[in-house]
Amino acid sequence: MAWARVCASCCQQLAEAVLPTTGVGVAEERTPLLSSAPASLPPMPSVHRGSGTPNAGFLCSPNGFASSGSVSEVCGEVGLSTSSSSFQGPEASGAAWPSVVLLPDLEQNERQGECVLPGAAPAGLAPLKPEASWSSSPEPTSCITARIEAETGTRDRGRNGPGPGQGSWLPYCHGSPETSEPRRVQLLTVPGLPAVMLLNGDCSESLKKEEGTSEPPRENGLDEGEPGDETTGQEVIVIQDTGFSVKILAPGIEPFSLQVSPQEMVQEIHQVLMDREDTCHRTCFSLHLDGNMLDHFSELRSVEGLQEGSVLRVVEEPYTVREARIHVRHVRDLLKSLDPSDAFNGVDCNSLSFLSVFTDGDLGDSGKRKKGLEMDPIDCTPPEYILPGSRERPLCPLQPQNRDWKPLQCLKVLTMSGWNPPPGNRKMHGDLMYLFVITAEDRQVSITASTRGFYLNQSTAYHFNPKPASPRFLSHSLVELLNQISPTFKKNFAVLQKKRVQRHPFERIATPFQVYSWTAPQAEHAMDCVRAEDAYTSRLGYEEHIPGQTRDWNEELQTTRELPRKNLPERLLRERAIFKVHSDFTAAATRGAMAVIDGNVMAINPSEETKMQMFIWNNIFFSLGFDVRDHYKDFGGDVAAYVAPTNDLNGVRTYNAVDVEGLYTLGTVVVDYRGYRVTAQSIIPGILERDQEQSVIYGSIDFGKTVVSHPRYLELLERTSRPLKILRHRVLNDRDEEVELCSSVECKGIIGNDGRHYILDLLRTFPPDLNFLPVPGEELPEECSRAGFPRTHRHKLCCLRQELVDAFVEHRYLLFMKLAALQLMQQKASKVETTSSTLENGGPPSSAETKSEDSIGPEAGCEEEGSSVSGLAKVKELAETIASDDGTDPRSREVIRNACKAVGSISSTAFDIRFNPDIFSPGVRFPESCQDEVRDQKQLLKDAAAFLLSCQIPGLVKDCTEYAVLPMDGATLAEVMRQRGINMRYLGKVLDLVLRSPARDQLDHIYKIGIGELITRSAKHIFKTYLQGVELSGLSAAISHFLNCFLSSYPNPVAHLPADELLSKKRNKRRKNRPPGAADNTAWAVMTPQELWKNICHEAKNYFDFTLECDSVDQAVETYGLQKITLLREISLKTGIQILLKEYSFDSRHKPAFTEEDVLNIFPVVKHVNPKASDAFHFFQSGQAKVQQGFLKEGCELINEALNLFNNVYGAMHVEICACLRLLARLHYIMGDYAEALSNQQKAVLMSERVMGIEHPNTIQEYMHLALYCFASSQLSTALSLLYRARYLMLLVFGEDHPEMALLDNNIGLVLHGVMEYDLSLRFLENALAVTTKYHGPKALKVALSHHLVARVYESKAEFRSALQHEKEGYTIYKTQLGEDHEKTKESSEYLKCLTQQAVALQRTMNEIYRNGSSANIPPLKFTAPSMTSVLEQLNVINGILFIPLSQKDLENLKAEVARRHQLQEANRNRDKAEEPMAPEPEPEPEPERAVEDVGSSQTAKEGPSSLNLQG
């Protein structure tokens, strides 16, 4: 466990980072919920930092990005920490700061649900993979292994300015140093609006939903304060160690200085040197201070005599075989640093990014260059295929050719020589290994790596002569030697390194989990010694780099869970370790699963049939998804065995999220590859030596016939039962004895040899879904039978999703509250006197309290659930008071008892709903004494099944109708369904409801996506079994044949059998190593398109209960308006196929679209657990909440802090960091700091491309945001090319007819209007108008806005008639929707007058010309070219941002209003406190807010009048 040693030192660092929190003025102003430090600490000397320098953040960051000191210079590039002075004043952008930002209330409630995937999704979304792992980095135990290239520029900047390690992350300078009176921007919340959202869709709600799993599960409806909230109050992390600079003396180059911070390890300086352009070729060296060697793993602060200006000397060390290999690997990495082949091949967590192709390098620099050239002529003509109405959907532009990829050839070949290993006599001369090189000039040389360095020897390919050759040049670095012997190498290597350090770090850092590309260009296959070596040494767990060889995965996974978690630094360290080990385990498990299916691993039971074989590789246990020994006979056989692993994985995910100390789950990864499902699990110590019967001390190994229990397991599982809503229950075993369980019977408990309590087989953690489980003699509620349920499914393991269980309990809780409130009101109405008299005995709250209850009672009773939450909060307190009451008032207890009974609570004194997961389990019997409980539980399950059909699915369709969610492809639709707890098997039902919906036209996009998803999922099911019969040599032929049958219009494609290529003399009849389950190897070749489509329709009916009206792909495209290219993308992503990037002629009837050469690869599809950064996520949510309340600056600080913590846990690349960066960019944009907005958004785009995929809907959104910020920064051509890219991606992913396309086209049209390309602009704006009219109806305010935008362009073209016509349409809509007196209507009417005057003037002029001919005296006509500011205003409006200038008087009024509300809140709070002696725990919410307000007011005093805090 290489990383364990290092992390001991990290622990210490983190512990020391938490300074004592007592300080002047700190205690009163700290926010309890958030560990943000006070905003009013006295600034330390020299803390005004320039916007380039990052802050100190945390010391030992995730994959080792130290966010302080030297490496943090680079991290500034990467965004690991964000500077406080990014809130600079107006001078940053030259724009004036508005005083207040208001969310547009009319047409701008643009899309409150971004693209449904801003954050990381709880289940479906694969997250990402930190570059070098703690284990795999060349420095074995490095805590900092991610190699972020130090940009030479950053270093230099760091030299002059104060160091980045100085100061904490606190925002010291609220304005910029130059502005005398800094102003703050605030968001004003309008009381009349339902939810004021600043961000288009970055609403905290959407994130909360996605993050379903990551917030600690709510205790059964009663919020009991989240664990950890109490502790975070005391933690203020402020790191005040100032950085200093040291001088580095390396051989052969000028000395240079380096900014470092005391918490860094010596090792981190090594990493920076291995990455710098001028020292990158060194790997084997040590650092010396005054002649003493520094220890790799000591912290700089512990080095005696190290101070500002110290000189560190780089001393070359002698090589060992290991060091020589690391050196060669490093040189190979440097040579391949710009080569994208690893990303196309899905290797080593590389993935693609194309942003730099569209921005011409880094936006930050180009911004400075292009500032003055605002109106330079720019080519705006988009390619034909992007224009509205184009039918063409080319594939090649998806991966444009990057100029940097034209590889600069430094060497032709660098590989291990065939003379390795050196013979004994040469070993004793210091030879370590031999290399063979062919230079670019075609010179073949043989090189010896010796302990002293590298030199040429006299060996040839066939003759071994280890003597040095001439020139006799010994170099400590291979690069220096190659520079000597090859001029081309010298020149090209220098250019290559220059380019390497110029790339944005986010293009280079590895992602935490592998992302695969479904298309790739034709690539040359080049020689690569490292790749070859890795392939042959089977690279179990990177043996080269780890002491102790293979990793004990189980020990690592469990030890990280046991790390302490009492305070923030401990939790961060623990979460980081868990995340790191998980991503490493996922990578190893994926590699192992592929090796198993490819037949490269020996089974542990080789004599059994191939389906039943099991494997162990690299300390991971692999089993196949087949029903071994009829284990699942009663549940659906092989089909059940196929779904069980994913159910089990969901169980593991859930128990991991609850995170109970002392209860352990196995590392689990499910891999689908080549038609097989492989489950990879870590191995419980000792389980292989014992029989299963002996090991299992809890649960059942035969689905409930023999059942055992164990008190320790009951105690541990009892702790999970509340958050997971699992009921503790009794079952009968085969001897009719009662056994108590707190999980389903299949859940097994095994105590490993390490003494830990493991649970496994969690496939029935959640209750069964009765809609798909017909039980004889049981009637389902009417809602279910109306919808045609129960239906027989192909297996009996259908469970409800955790999200559904949570939603159902929430729904019941609201119901419970309404019932209780109604009954209490009725009682109170009749017995007011008695209520007040019982007060002295500690009964219900006083009449003052009950009066307030009065007002919310009826509302709670009749409103839709979820809307009267504030009132319900009071009812909840009341209910808790009654529950905690000691029975003095029987009536209120009666109320609670009745309400509990009505909603099915298991307790009669408090709301508590739990499910018994064993109900309706075949083979499980319950004792007689529990029959009542069992009956109630059955009813509860029926209610849950009905709730899914009557609430969740209609709720989803309603959200889609209101565009609260905007899925763009199958994956985002699936995500939206899962967030609401709807399983994919209900897809047919969702589509039925869409078809029957009165707003059918507004749901057209959902219908198309749904049909496409239904077709591709059905095809995937067929493809799975199809592939199982194909042997490896026929794989590309079989896949291309399947794709032809699925997508090509060619009527009778013929499969090429693999025997064509090489005819073997005698075909071996019975091959030993056949793939598992393989039958006749050529059966796949007889499939026809007619047969495949018939099967797809059959599968759709059978699985999804939906009737498809099509018997060929062309008919499907015709009937449902689908695109073949979209279907190709969907099926490729679902099955892992990678195809050649070229234009396919799907519609040709003369030749098939695909040949076997077009199928490049097949990748695994991997499902795994995504560990979460809980503290960071709480910060993120609090930041969002602050922003919505109008505290922009506080929100910004919290989100900055969340970013630091996310970076700490996940490394630099992760979906959640992406959401964080997008929100930060948005805030900086609103606060007028365009440069900072651009920089953050650029990172968000790069990260989205790398982590989610280059054409993922989320990436499309990010491109649009970036284009807006580019336009605001006067980078017009860049903005256009980004918008064109977004439009192309959207056409590919969905097509033109999507509500989001209207927004995109409005953006493009406005930018084109701004650069005076009127005709082009009109094409896009008129398309946007058509789409908006279709999806929002002709009378919507959005349509009015769209008409106005079109009218403005016609005005600029001087076509006043058309302009008038459009503006009249808009005016009519405003008038009917908003009335005559609304300012929008007035504005429109003014504009109409103005247009009419211009039209009249034009007509006069024309008449003059007709009358007088050429001698006419013509007054000059005023044609308005749009100003950039007016275009930007409109862009802001359509993207949901509106600025409102406020006068000083307004500010004064607002301030008075805020103060008044503040006092009111205080008064209420004090009264509540006085009146609630019995409440078990006050709501923690208002506290932090008050703290921030106090901070705000103290700043207001300091900063002057105009920086006030607004609370809506």
CSV table of N, CA and C in Angstrom, one decimal, residues 147 464 719 740 794 878 914 924 984 995 1092 1120 1133 1187 1354 1375 1403 1468 1477:
chain,number,residue,atom,x,y,z
A,147,ARG,N,1.0,15.1,-13.2
A,147,ARG,CA,2.1,16.0,-13.7
A,147,ARG,C,1.4,17.2,-14.5
A,464,PHE,N,26.5,-9.0,-31.1
A,464,PHE,CA,26.5,-8.3,-29.8
A,464,PHE,C,28.0,-7.8,-29.5
A,719,ARG,N,-28.5,0.4,12.0
A,719,ARG,CA,-28.1,1.8,11.8
A,719,ARG,C,-28.3,2.2,10.4
A,740,GLU,N,-34.6,-13.2,13.0
A,740,GLU,CA,-34.7,-11.8,12.8
A,740,GLU,C,-33.7,-11.2,11.8
A,794,ARG,N,-39.4,-10.5,-17.6
A,794,ARG,CA,-38.6,-11.7,-17.9
A,794,ARG,C,-37.7,-12.2,-16.8
A,878,LEU,N,-44.2,21.2,15.1
A,878,LEU,CA,-45.4,20.9,16.0
A,878,LEU,C,-45.5,19.4,16.3
A,914,ARG,N,-41.1,2.3,6.6
A,914,ARG,CA,-40.0,1.5,6.1
A,914,ARG,C,-40.6,0.3,5.4
A,924,VAL,N,-39.7,-17.2,0.7
A,924,VAL,CA,-39.6,-16.6,2.1
A,924,VAL,C,-40.9,-16.7,2.8
A,984,MET,N,-36.0,2.1,-16.4
A,984,MET,CA,-36.1,2.2,-17.8
A,984,MET,C,-37.2,1.3,-18.4
A,995,LEU,N,-47.8,10.5,-25.7
A,995,LEU,CA,-48.7,10.5,-26.8
A,995,LEU,C,-50.1,11.0,-26.5
A,1092,LEU,N,-34.0,-8.6,-38.2
A,1092,LEU,CA,-33.5,-7.8,-37.1
A,1092,LEU,C,-34.6,-6.8,-36.6
A,1120,TYR,N,-41.0,8.3,-37.3
A,1120,TYR,CA,-40.8,9.0,-36.0
A,1120,TYR,C,-39.8,10.1,-36.1
A,1133,LEU,N,-22.6,4.0,-28.3
A,1133,LEU,CA,-22.3,4.3,-26.9
A,1133,LEU,C,-22.8,3.2,-25.9
A,1187,VAL,N,-26.4,32.6,-3.6
A,1187,VAL,CA,-26.6,33.3,-4.9
A,1187,VAL,C,-28.0,33.6,-5.1
A,1354,TYR,N,-34.6,43.1,-39.5
A,1354,TYR,CA,-35.2,43.7,-40.7
A,1354,TYR,C,-35.0,45.2,-40.7
A,1375,LYS,N,-49.5,42.6,-25.3
A,1375,LYS,CA,-50.8,43.2,-24.9
A,1375,LYS,C,-51.7,42.2,-24.3
A,1403,GLN,N,-40.2,56.0,-47.4
A,1403,GLN,CA,-41.1,56.1,-48.5
A,1403,GLN,C,-41.1,57.5,-49.2
A,1468,ASN,N,-39.0,37.4,15.1
A,1468,ASN,CA,-39.7,36.1,15.0
A,1468,ASN,C,-38.8,35.0,15.6
A,1477,PRO,N,-40.1,25.3,23.8
A,1477,PRO,CA,-39.2,24.6,24.7
A,1477,PRO,C,-39.1,23.1,24.4
